[in-house]
Short mmCIF file of C-alpha atoms (C1' of nucleotides) in Angstrom, two decimals:
data_model
loop_
_atom_site.label_atom_id
_atom_site.label_comp_id
_atom_site.label_asym_id
_atom_site.label_seq_id
_atom_site.Cartn_x
_atom_site.Cartn_y
_atom_site.Cartn_z
CA UNK A 1 -25.20 2.01 -17.52
CA UNK A 2 -28.13 3.90 -16.16
CA UNK A 3 -30.15 2.59 -13.21
CA UNK A 4 -33.68 3.22 -11.91
CA UNK A 5 -33.83 6.29 -9.68
CA UNK A 6 -35.09 4.32 -6.68
CA UNK A 7 -32.21 1.88 -6.94
CA UNK A 8 -29.71 4.73 -7.11
CA UNK A 9 -31.19 6.33 -4.00
CA UNK A 10 -31.05 3.00 -2.17
CA UNK A 11 -27.38 2.61 -3.07
CA UNK A 12 -26.70 6.13 -1.85
CA UNK A 13 -28.24 5.24 1.51
CA UNK A 14 -26.29 2.01 1.73
CA UNK A 15 -23.03 3.87 1.13
CA UNK A 16 -23.93 6.34 3.86
CA UNK A 17 -24.91 3.58 6.27
CA UNK A 18 -21.84 1.41 5.67
CA UNK A 19 -19.51 4.40 5.81
CA UNK A 20 -21.03 5.57 9.08
CA UNK A 21 -20.52 2.14 10.58
CA UNK A 22 -16.95 1.84 9.31
CA UNK A 23 -15.99 5.35 10.42
CA UNK A 24 -17.26 4.68 13.94
CA UNK A 25 -15.39 1.40 14.07
CA UNK A 26 -12.09 2.47 12.56
CA UNK A 27 -11.96 6.25 12.45
CA UNK A 28 -12.05 8.51 9.40
CA UNK A 29 -8.41 7.97 8.44
CA UNK A 30 -8.45 4.19 8.45
CA UNK A 31 -11.49 3.82 6.23
CA UNK A 32 -10.86 4.28 2.51
CA UNK A 33 -13.34 4.97 -0.25
CA UNK A 34 -12.52 1.65 -1.99
CA UNK A 35 -13.19 -0.13 1.31
CA UNK A 36 -16.56 1.58 1.77
CA UNK A 37 -17.62 0.84 -1.79
CA UNK A 38 -16.50 -2.76 -1.56
CA UNK A 39 -18.55 -3.28 1.60
CA UNK A 40 -21.55 -1.90 -0.30
CA UNK A 41 -20.83 -4.22 -3.23
CA UNK A 42 -19.75 -1.63 -5.78
CA UNK A 43 -16.44 -0.50 -7.26
CA UNK A 44 -14.73 2.63 -6.00
CA UNK A 45 -15.22 4.65 -9.17
CA UNK A 46 -18.95 5.12 -8.75
CA UNK A 47 -18.48 6.69 -5.33
CA UNK A 48 -18.15 10.09 -6.99
CA UNK A 49 -21.54 9.74 -8.57
CA UNK A 50 -22.97 9.87 -5.04
CA UNK A 51 -20.67 12.16 -3.07
CA UNK A 52 -18.39 15.03 -4.01
CA UNK A 53 -15.47 13.81 -1.93
CA UNK A 54 -14.46 11.83 1.13
CA UNK A 55 -14.82 14.99 3.22
CA UNK A 56 -18.37 15.36 1.96
CA UNK A 57 -19.15 11.76 2.86
CA UNK A 58 -17.77 12.30 6.37
CA UNK A 59 -19.92 15.36 6.84
CA UNK A 60 -23.03 13.54 5.61
CA UNK A 61 -22.27 10.54 7.83
CA UNK A 62 -22.03 12.66 10.96
CA UNK A 63 -25.18 14.61 10.11
CA UNK A 64 -27.10 11.46 9.25
CA UNK A 65 -25.84 9.52 12.30
CA UNK A 66 -26.65 12.43 14.58
CA UNK A 67 -30.23 12.73 13.35
CA UNK A 68 -30.82 9.00 13.71
CA UNK A 69 -29.32 8.92 17.17
CA UNK A 70 -31.31 11.89 18.46
CA UNK A 71 -34.60 10.47 17.21
CA UNK A 72 -33.68 7.19 18.89
CA UNK A 73 -33.17 9.00 22.18
CA UNK A 74 -36.64 10.45 22.12
CA UNK A 75 -38.07 6.95 21.88
CA UNK A 76 -35.85 5.50 24.61
CA UNK A 77 -36.65 8.20 27.10
CA UNK A 78 -40.40 8.10 26.91
CA UNK A 79 -40.61 6.42 30.32
CA UNK A 80 -38.75 6.59 33.60
CA UNK A 81 -37.64 2.99 33.21
CA UNK A 82 -36.49 3.96 29.74
CA UNK A 83 -34.27 6.63 31.20
CA UNK A 84 -32.35 4.46 33.62
CA UNK A 85 -32.23 1.79 30.93
CA UNK A 86 -30.76 4.32 28.52
CA UNK A 87 -27.86 5.01 30.89
CA UNK A 88 -27.27 1.30 31.41
CA UNK A 89 -27.39 0.63 27.71
CA UNK A 90 -25.02 3.49 26.96
CA UNK A 91 -22.51 2.15 29.47
CA UNK A 92 -23.03 -1.50 28.56
CA UNK A 93 -20.50 -4.07 27.42
CA UNK A 94 -22.47 -4.40 24.20
CA UNK A 95 -22.09 -0.70 23.41
CA UNK A 96 -18.43 -0.76 24.42
CA UNK A 97 -17.71 -3.66 22.09
CA UNK A 98 -19.72 -2.38 19.13
CA UNK A 99 -18.69 1.17 18.34
CA UNK A 100 -19.85 0.66 14.77
CA UNK A 101 -23.47 0.85 15.81
CA UNK A 102 -22.94 3.11 18.81
CA UNK A 103 -22.62 6.73 19.85
CA UNK A 104 -20.80 9.11 17.55
CA UNK A 105 -19.32 11.17 20.38
CA UNK A 106 -17.67 8.19 21.99
CA UNK A 107 -16.52 6.65 18.73
CA UNK A 108 -14.98 9.75 17.19
CA UNK A 109 -14.83 12.24 20.06
CA UNK A 110 -11.10 12.76 20.35
CA UNK A 111 -10.45 13.04 16.63
CA UNK A 112 -13.41 15.06 15.41
CA UNK A 113 -11.77 18.42 16.06
CA UNK A 114 -9.15 17.61 13.41
CA UNK A 115 -11.84 17.28 10.76
CA UNK A 116 -13.42 20.71 10.32
CA UNK A 117 -15.78 19.24 7.71
CA UNK A 118 -17.41 17.11 10.41
CA UNK A 119 -17.11 19.38 13.40
CA UNK A 120 -20.15 21.54 12.84
CA UNK A 121 -22.41 18.53 12.37
CA UNK A 122 -20.93 17.00 15.53
CA UNK A 123 -21.52 20.25 17.40
CA UNK A 124 -25.18 20.17 16.43
CA UNK A 125 -25.34 16.58 17.67
CA UNK A 126 -23.71 17.33 21.02
CA UNK A 127 -25.91 20.38 21.57
CA UNK A 128 -28.98 18.32 20.65
CA UNK A 129 -27.93 15.48 22.94
CA UNK A 130 -27.56 17.87 25.88
CA UNK A 131 -30.87 19.53 25.08
CA UNK A 132 -32.76 16.26 25.00
CA UNK A 133 -31.12 15.03 28.14
CA UNK A 134 -31.97 18.23 29.99
CA UNK A 135 -35.59 18.37 28.83
CA UNK A 136 -36.43 14.67 29.03
CA UNK A 137 -34.56 13.36 32.04
CA UNK A 138 -35.98 13.68 35.56
CA UNK A 139 -33.26 15.87 37.04
CA UNK A 140 -33.15 16.89 40.68
CA UNK A 141 -34.51 20.35 39.90
CA UNK A 142 -35.58 22.01 36.69
CA UNK A 143 -33.23 24.88 37.40
CA UNK A 144 -30.23 22.57 37.22
CA UNK A 145 -31.46 20.32 34.43
CA UNK A 146 -29.06 21.70 31.83
CA UNK A 147 -26.13 21.69 34.22
CA UNK A 148 -26.81 18.06 35.08
CA UNK A 149 -27.33 17.13 31.44
CA UNK A 150 -23.91 18.52 30.55
CA UNK A 151 -22.23 16.66 33.40
CA UNK A 152 -24.04 13.47 32.44
CA UNK A 153 -23.01 13.75 28.80
CA UNK A 154 -19.37 14.22 29.82
CA UNK A 155 -19.58 11.24 32.18
CA UNK A 156 -21.18 8.96 29.59
CA UNK A 157 -18.72 9.88 26.84
CA UNK A 158 -15.67 9.81 29.12
CA UNK A 159 -16.77 6.57 30.75
CA UNK A 160 -17.32 4.73 27.50
CA UNK A 161 -14.11 6.01 25.93
CA UNK A 162 -12.10 4.93 28.97
CA UNK A 163 -13.81 1.55 29.11
CA UNK A 164 -12.86 1.04 25.46
CA UNK A 165 -9.33 2.39 25.85
CA UNK A 166 -8.46 0.02 28.64
CA UNK A 167 -6.90 -3.36 27.99
CA UNK A 168 -8.00 -4.83 31.30
CA UNK A 169 -11.49 -6.32 31.36
CA UNK A 170 -11.92 -5.98 35.13
CA UNK A 171 -10.99 -2.30 35.10
CA UNK A 172 -13.18 -1.71 32.05
CA UNK A 173 -16.21 -3.25 33.77
CA UNK A 174 -15.47 -1.28 36.93
CA UNK A 175 -15.43 1.96 34.95
CA UNK A 176 -18.74 1.16 33.23
CA UNK A 177 -20.38 0.21 36.52
CA UNK A 178 -19.17 3.13 38.62
CA UNK A 179 -19.84 5.79 36.04
CA UNK A 180 -23.33 4.42 35.42
CA UNK A 181 -24.07 4.47 39.14
CA UNK A 182 -22.77 8.03 39.41
CA UNK A 183 -24.89 9.26 36.53
CA UNK A 184 -28.03 7.61 37.84
CA UNK A 185 -27.32 9.29 41.18
CA UNK A 186 -27.90 12.63 39.47
CA UNK A 187 -31.47 11.72 38.64
CA UNK A 188 -34.26 13.02 40.88
CA UNK A 189 -35.18 9.73 42.53
CA UNK A 190 -31.77 9.51 44.18
CA UNK A 191 -31.55 13.19 44.97
CA UNK A 192 -34.25 12.75 47.61
CA UNK A 193 -31.92 10.57 49.65
CA UNK A 194 -29.61 13.51 50.26
CA UNK I 1 29.04 9.05 10.20
CA UNK I 2 29.33 8.02 13.82
CA UNK I 3 28.26 10.44 16.60
CA UNK I 4 29.10 10.73 20.32
CA UNK I 5 26.90 8.49 22.44
CA UNK I 6 25.49 11.40 24.46
CA UNK I 7 24.45 13.20 21.30
CA UNK I 8 22.73 10.08 20.00
CA UNK I 9 20.80 9.65 23.26
CA UNK I 10 19.76 13.31 23.14
CA UNK I 11 18.47 12.87 19.59
CA UNK I 12 16.56 9.76 20.67
CA UNK I 13 14.86 11.81 23.38
CA UNK I 14 14.05 14.63 20.99
CA UNK I 15 12.43 12.20 18.56
CA UNK I 16 10.35 10.78 21.41
CA UNK I 17 9.36 14.22 22.65
CA UNK I 18 8.44 15.63 19.26
CA UNK I 19 6.55 12.50 18.27
CA UNK I 20 4.58 12.55 21.51
CA UNK I 21 3.60 16.15 20.90
CA UNK I 22 2.67 15.53 17.27
CA UNK I 23 0.68 12.37 18.05
CA UNK I 24 -1.35 14.18 20.70
CA UNK I 25 -2.01 17.05 18.32
CA UNK I 26 -2.82 15.11 15.18
CA UNK I 27 -3.37 11.47 16.08
CA UNK I 28 -1.20 8.48 15.22
CA UNK I 29 -2.38 8.19 11.64
CA UNK I 30 -1.81 11.79 10.60
CA UNK I 31 1.76 11.97 11.82
CA UNK I 32 4.35 10.40 9.53
CA UNK I 33 7.89 9.33 10.32
CA UNK I 34 9.34 11.85 7.83
CA UNK I 35 7.31 14.57 9.58
CA UNK I 36 8.58 13.60 13.03
CA UNK I 37 12.19 13.46 11.85
CA UNK I 38 11.91 16.76 10.05
CA UNK I 39 10.58 18.45 13.18
CA UNK I 40 13.61 17.06 15.03
CA UNK I 41 15.92 18.34 12.30
CA UNK I 42 16.98 15.00 10.81
CA UNK I 43 16.13 13.03 7.69
CA UNK I 44 13.69 10.15 7.83
CA UNK I 45 16.25 7.42 7.17
CA UNK I 46 17.93 7.64 10.55
CA UNK I 47 14.67 7.04 12.38
CA UNK I 48 15.29 3.29 12.18
CA UNK I 49 18.57 3.68 14.05
CA UNK I 50 16.48 4.79 17.04
CA UNK I 51 13.25 2.81 16.83
CA UNK I 52 12.28 -0.51 15.32
CA UNK I 53 9.11 0.78 13.66
CA UNK I 54 6.36 3.36 13.86
CA UNK I 55 4.40 1.01 16.12
CA UNK I 56 7.40 0.85 18.46
CA UNK I 57 7.63 4.64 18.54
CA UNK I 58 3.92 4.90 19.36
CA UNK I 59 4.31 2.47 22.21
CA UNK I 60 7.33 4.31 23.60
CA UNK I 61 5.56 7.66 23.28
CA UNK I 62 2.55 6.51 25.27
CA UNK I 63 4.73 4.90 27.96
CA UNK I 64 6.98 7.93 28.18
CA UNK I 65 4.10 10.43 28.17
CA UNK I 66 2.24 8.43 30.81
CA UNK I 67 5.23 8.35 33.16
CA UNK I 68 5.83 12.06 32.78
CA UNK I 69 2.18 12.90 33.31
CA UNK I 70 1.81 10.75 36.44
CA UNK I 71 4.90 12.22 38.05
CA UNK I 72 3.54 15.69 37.23
CA UNK I 73 0.28 14.83 39.01
CA UNK I 74 2.08 13.94 42.23
CA UNK I 75 3.61 17.41 42.28
CA UNK I 76 0.39 19.23 41.44
CA UNK I 77 -1.61 17.52 44.15
CA UNK I 78 0.68 18.13 47.09
CA UNK I 79 -1.73 20.70 48.53
CA UNK I 80 -5.47 21.20 48.74
CA UNK I 81 -5.25 24.34 46.61
CA UNK I 82 -3.22 22.26 44.18
CA UNK I 83 -6.05 19.77 43.88
CA UNK I 84 -8.78 22.25 42.95
CA UNK I 85 -6.27 23.99 40.72
CA UNK I 86 -5.53 20.67 39.01
CA UNK I 87 -9.20 20.27 38.06
CA UNK I 88 -9.38 23.85 36.81
CA UNK I 89 -6.21 23.45 34.82
CA UNK I 90 -7.37 20.15 33.31
CA UNK I 91 -10.63 21.76 32.20
CA UNK I 92 -9.05 25.04 31.14
CA UNK I 93 -9.17 26.76 27.76
CA UNK I 94 -5.37 26.47 27.62
CA UNK I 95 -5.52 22.67 27.96
CA UNK I 96 -8.38 22.47 25.50
CA UNK I 97 -6.46 24.46 22.90
CA UNK I 98 -3.12 22.71 23.37
CA UNK I 99 -3.59 18.96 23.14
CA UNK I 100 0.05 18.63 22.09
CA UNK I 101 1.21 19.28 25.63
CA UNK I 102 -1.87 17.91 27.37
CA UNK I 103 -3.45 14.72 28.65
CA UNK I 104 -2.96 11.53 26.66
CA UNK I 105 -6.40 10.16 27.50
CA UNK I 106 -8.19 13.20 26.14
CA UNK I 107 -5.96 13.57 23.11
CA UNK I 108 -6.04 9.95 21.94
CA UNK I 109 -8.83 8.39 23.99
CA UNK I 110 -11.25 7.43 21.28
CA UNK I 111 -8.63 6.02 18.90
CA UNK I 112 -6.28 4.20 21.25
CA UNK I 113 -8.24 0.95 21.19
CA UNK I 114 -7.46 0.57 17.49
CA UNK I 115 -3.73 0.52 18.21
CA UNK I 116 -3.00 -2.62 20.24
CA UNK I 117 0.68 -1.62 20.39
CA UNK I 118 -0.26 1.42 22.48
CA UNK I 119 -3.20 0.08 24.42
CA UNK I 120 -1.39 -1.66 27.23
CA UNK I 121 0.74 1.40 27.97
CA UNK I 122 -2.43 3.50 27.94
CA UNK I 123 -4.12 1.04 30.29
CA UNK I 124 -1.26 1.42 32.76
CA UNK I 125 -1.63 5.17 32.51
CA UNK I 126 -5.38 5.16 33.11
CA UNK I 127 -5.04 2.77 36.03
CA UNK I 128 -2.24 4.93 37.48
CA UNK I 129 -4.27 8.09 37.00
CA UNK I 130 -7.23 6.62 38.87
CA UNK I 131 -4.96 5.32 41.64
CA UNK I 132 -3.34 8.69 42.17
CA UNK I 133 -6.63 10.48 42.10
CA UNK I 134 -8.16 8.13 44.66
CA UNK I 135 -5.18 8.22 47.03
CA UNK I 136 -4.29 11.89 46.78
CA UNK I 137 -7.60 13.71 46.44
CA UNK I 138 -9.69 14.65 49.47
CA UNK I 139 -12.75 12.57 48.66
CA UNK I 140 -15.91 12.62 50.74
CA UNK I 141 -15.07 9.31 52.41
CA UNK I 142 -12.10 7.03 52.09
CA UNK I 143 -14.44 4.16 51.38
CA UNK I 144 -15.64 5.80 48.18
CA UNK I 145 -12.34 7.30 47.10
CA UNK I 146 -11.79 4.90 44.22
CA UNK I 147 -15.39 5.12 43.07
CA UNK I 148 -15.16 8.91 43.03
CA UNK I 149 -11.77 8.85 41.32
CA UNK I 150 -13.19 6.76 38.47
CA UNK I 151 -16.18 9.06 38.06
CA UNK I 152 -13.89 12.09 38.14
CA UNK I 153 -11.57 10.63 35.52
CA UNK I 154 -14.51 9.94 33.22
CA UNK I 155 -15.85 13.46 33.77
CA UNK I 156 -12.50 15.13 33.08
CA UNK I 157 -11.82 13.11 29.94
CA UNK I 158 -15.37 13.37 28.63
CA UNK I 159 -15.57 17.07 29.44
CA UNK I 160 -12.33 17.97 27.70
CA UNK I 161 -13.08 15.82 24.65
CA UNK I 162 -16.53 17.40 24.27
CA UNK I 163 -15.14 20.91 24.78
CA UNK I 164 -12.65 20.21 22.00
CA UNK I 165 -15.17 18.50 19.73
CA UNK I 166 -17.55 21.40 19.79
CA UNK I 167 -17.40 24.20 17.24
CA UNK I 168 -19.24 26.70 19.40
CA UNK I 169 -17.11 28.65 21.84
CA UNK I 170 -19.97 29.46 24.22
CA UNK I 171 -21.03 25.82 24.48
CA UNK I 172 -17.42 24.73 24.87
CA UNK I 173 -16.86 27.13 27.77
CA UNK I 174 -20.14 26.05 29.34
CA UNK I 175 -19.05 22.41 29.22
CA UNK I 176 -15.67 23.18 30.80
CA UNK I 177 -17.27 25.26 33.53
CA UNK I 178 -20.10 22.90 34.45
CA UNK I 179 -18.01 19.75 34.41
CA UNK I 180 -15.33 21.40 36.56
CA UNK I 181 -17.95 22.52 39.07
CA UNK I 182 -19.45 19.03 39.16
CA UNK I 183 -16.08 17.38 39.73
CA UNK I 184 -15.12 19.79 42.49
CA UNK I 185 -18.49 19.05 44.09
CA UNK I 186 -17.28 15.48 44.63
CA UNK I 187 -14.47 16.65 46.88
CA UNK I 188 -14.93 16.54 50.66
CA UNK I 189 -15.23 20.29 51.22
CA UNK I 190 -18.47 20.42 49.27
CA UNK I 191 -19.80 17.15 50.57
CA UNK I 192 -20.41 18.84 53.93
CA UNK I 193 -22.99 21.12 52.36
CA UNK I 194 -25.21 18.16 51.70
"C1'" DT O 1 -47.40 2.95 -28.87
"C1'" DG O 2 -43.06 2.88 -31.01
"C1'" DT O 3 -38.66 4.90 -32.09
"C1'" DA O 4 -34.48 7.73 -31.45
"C1'" DC O 5 -31.60 9.71 -28.39
"C1'" DA O 6 -29.82 11.97 -24.22
"C1'" DT O 7 -28.85 10.83 -19.57
"C1'" DC O 8 -26.07 9.02 -16.07
"C1'" DA O 9 -24.59 5.21 -12.58
"C1'" DG O 10 -21.17 1.57 -12.63
"C1'" DT O 11 -16.52 -0.22 -14.28
"C1'" DG O 12 -11.70 -0.57 -13.91
"C1'" DA O 13 -7.38 1.39 -15.57
"C1'" DA O 14 -4.75 5.25 -14.53
"C1'" DC O 15 -3.02 9.68 -12.22
"C1'" DG O 16 0.11 11.77 -8.71
"C1'" DC O 17 1.09 11.48 -4.03
"C1'" DG O 18 2.88 10.34 0.54
"C1'" DC O 19 3.36 6.54 3.36
"C1'" DG O 20 6.54 2.99 6.09
"C1'" DT O 21 10.59 0.91 5.36
"C1'" DT O 22 15.18 -0.52 3.24
"C1'" DC O 23 19.76 0.13 1.72
"C1'" DA O 24 24.41 1.44 -0.09
"C1'" DC O 25 27.17 4.88 1.23
"C1'" DT O 26 29.70 8.37 4.25
"C1'" DG O 27 32.85 9.65 7.71
"C1'" DA O 28 33.65 10.87 12.59
"C1'" DT O 29 33.81 8.19 16.84
"C1'" DG O 30 35.46 4.81 19.78
"C1'" DT O 31 38.58 0.82 20.43
"C1'" DA O 32 42.39 -2.46 20.11
"C1'" DC O 33 47.15 -2.76 20.11
"C1'" DT P 1 50.70 8.20 22.81
"C1'" DG P 2 50.00 7.04 18.09
"C1'" DT P 3 48.07 4.20 14.52
"C1'" DA P 4 44.75 1.09 12.21
"C1'" DC P 5 40.37 -0.34 11.97
"C1'" DA P 6 35.63 -1.57 13.32
"C1'" DT P 7 31.50 0.69 14.58
"C1'" DC P 8 27.32 2.96 13.65
"C1'" DA P 9 24.22 7.34 13.16
"C1'" DG P 10 22.88 10.28 9.36
"C1'" DT P 11 21.86 10.81 4.24
"C1'" DG P 12 18.89 10.51 0.43
"C1'" DA P 13 17.51 7.53 -3.38
"C1'" DA P 14 14.58 3.78 -3.91
"C1'" DC P 15 11.05 -0.01 -2.88
"C1'" DG P 16 6.12 -1.47 -3.03
"C1'" DC P 17 1.81 -0.03 -1.50
"C1'" DG P 18 -2.73 2.06 -0.94
"C1'" DC P 19 -4.73 6.38 -0.95
"C1'" DG P 20 -8.18 10.02 -3.10
"C1'" DT P 21 -9.58 11.18 -7.35
"C1'" DT P 22 -10.25 11.26 -12.58
"C1'" DC P 23 -11.71 9.51 -16.88
"C1'" DA P 24 -13.06 7.06 -21.21
"C1'" DC P 25 -16.20 3.73 -21.82
"C1'" DT P 26 -20.59 0.89 -21.32
"C1'" DG P 27 -25.36 0.17 -21.72
"C1'" DA P 28 -29.98 0.27 -19.52
"C1'" DT P 29 -33.12 3.97 -18.22
"C1'" DG P 30 -35.95 7.72 -18.98
"C1'" DT P 31 -37.69 11.21 -22.30
"C1'" DA P 32 -39.12 13.63 -26.48
"C1'" DC P 33 -41.72 13.15 -30.40
#
DNA sequence: TGTACATCAGTGAACGCGCGTTCACTGATGTAC
DNA sequence: TGTACATCAGTGAACGCGCGTTCACTGATGTAC
């Protein structure tokens, strides 16, 4: 039966939100359309009233997640304390243990290149992430801001992925701690020591 | 029919080798047993004469690939030139474009934690990688060798994953270049500049 | 304002497909004597 | 050394399953008059 337009739009958003969470938790291949729709509280058939295909949903999820994440960064980095806190939060146990609500790059990084439908949205996200990091973080010198932003992004993503990959809690915590310290060392405050 | 023992062992190794390559290229979920067996030149049924299950194959592939990779590192790092060359090779276009013959961490990093069967073998690999890096690389000080090895591992893995994730060749090359320069900056030679 | 009708989101059965795995069968190998 | 037989890797049909996707149907919503 037909539903009010506002209700339909709300359902569309809930599908997108649940799918984004599930994809980050389990990867694109291990999340099925029936599973997404069930977690939204609908049957699988109506999925195709909202999205053209699973590939289309994946693309929308990455685009949507990227936009949300980038706007969140702007808020987090509005103060110097916010910047160090951002690094600590990125490399936290909470982020490690909750990929479903975490960073897209870390959650889907090593598999995204196999999904051309999602890759261009992810590219825009990565480029945006680096841009924001280089313009908003207090790097040692403005000349090297972009260079340092790229290195920091690689460290954050690599650090979190390794901390998640590892089966050994002590090693995982060591990785989070050391990478966080290394990244913070790239910020201007510490550069003065050298 | 029955086959000579040597031939059977050789087939076992070819299954392992092909599966390892395919898993690194396409991920565990997008490689099927029939596909592996076909690429070895056999039919799918005989797979279960060699391995107990797909999960068992995955575990053996990660263990086998880890051992091979670690022994390869020892060779590559026997000289100072070898060490800088190792970084450049890790963050090369060739490695980026050929995950099938490349590093396990970068190829499967973000999905390994969903496969408990493979995670402990991967943990041993990551721990071994960090150990070798910290004992064989010329770090600024011996005291910080392990710390620097962890940061370097995160940078290498994050850098390669981002370079692969990105759809934009210029950005991809920039990531490889800047991360490589940053990692080499952690080695003792450059530390003296500071 | 009321009536008639077109619209369209949700349902659940159904489609073809490929998956991991099993199994009866084959026939050369390896072994016991 | 020769013979009889047990072993076991490879084959390909078959299993149940869940996938992405389609479709006829339902019935309240929104619209035209």
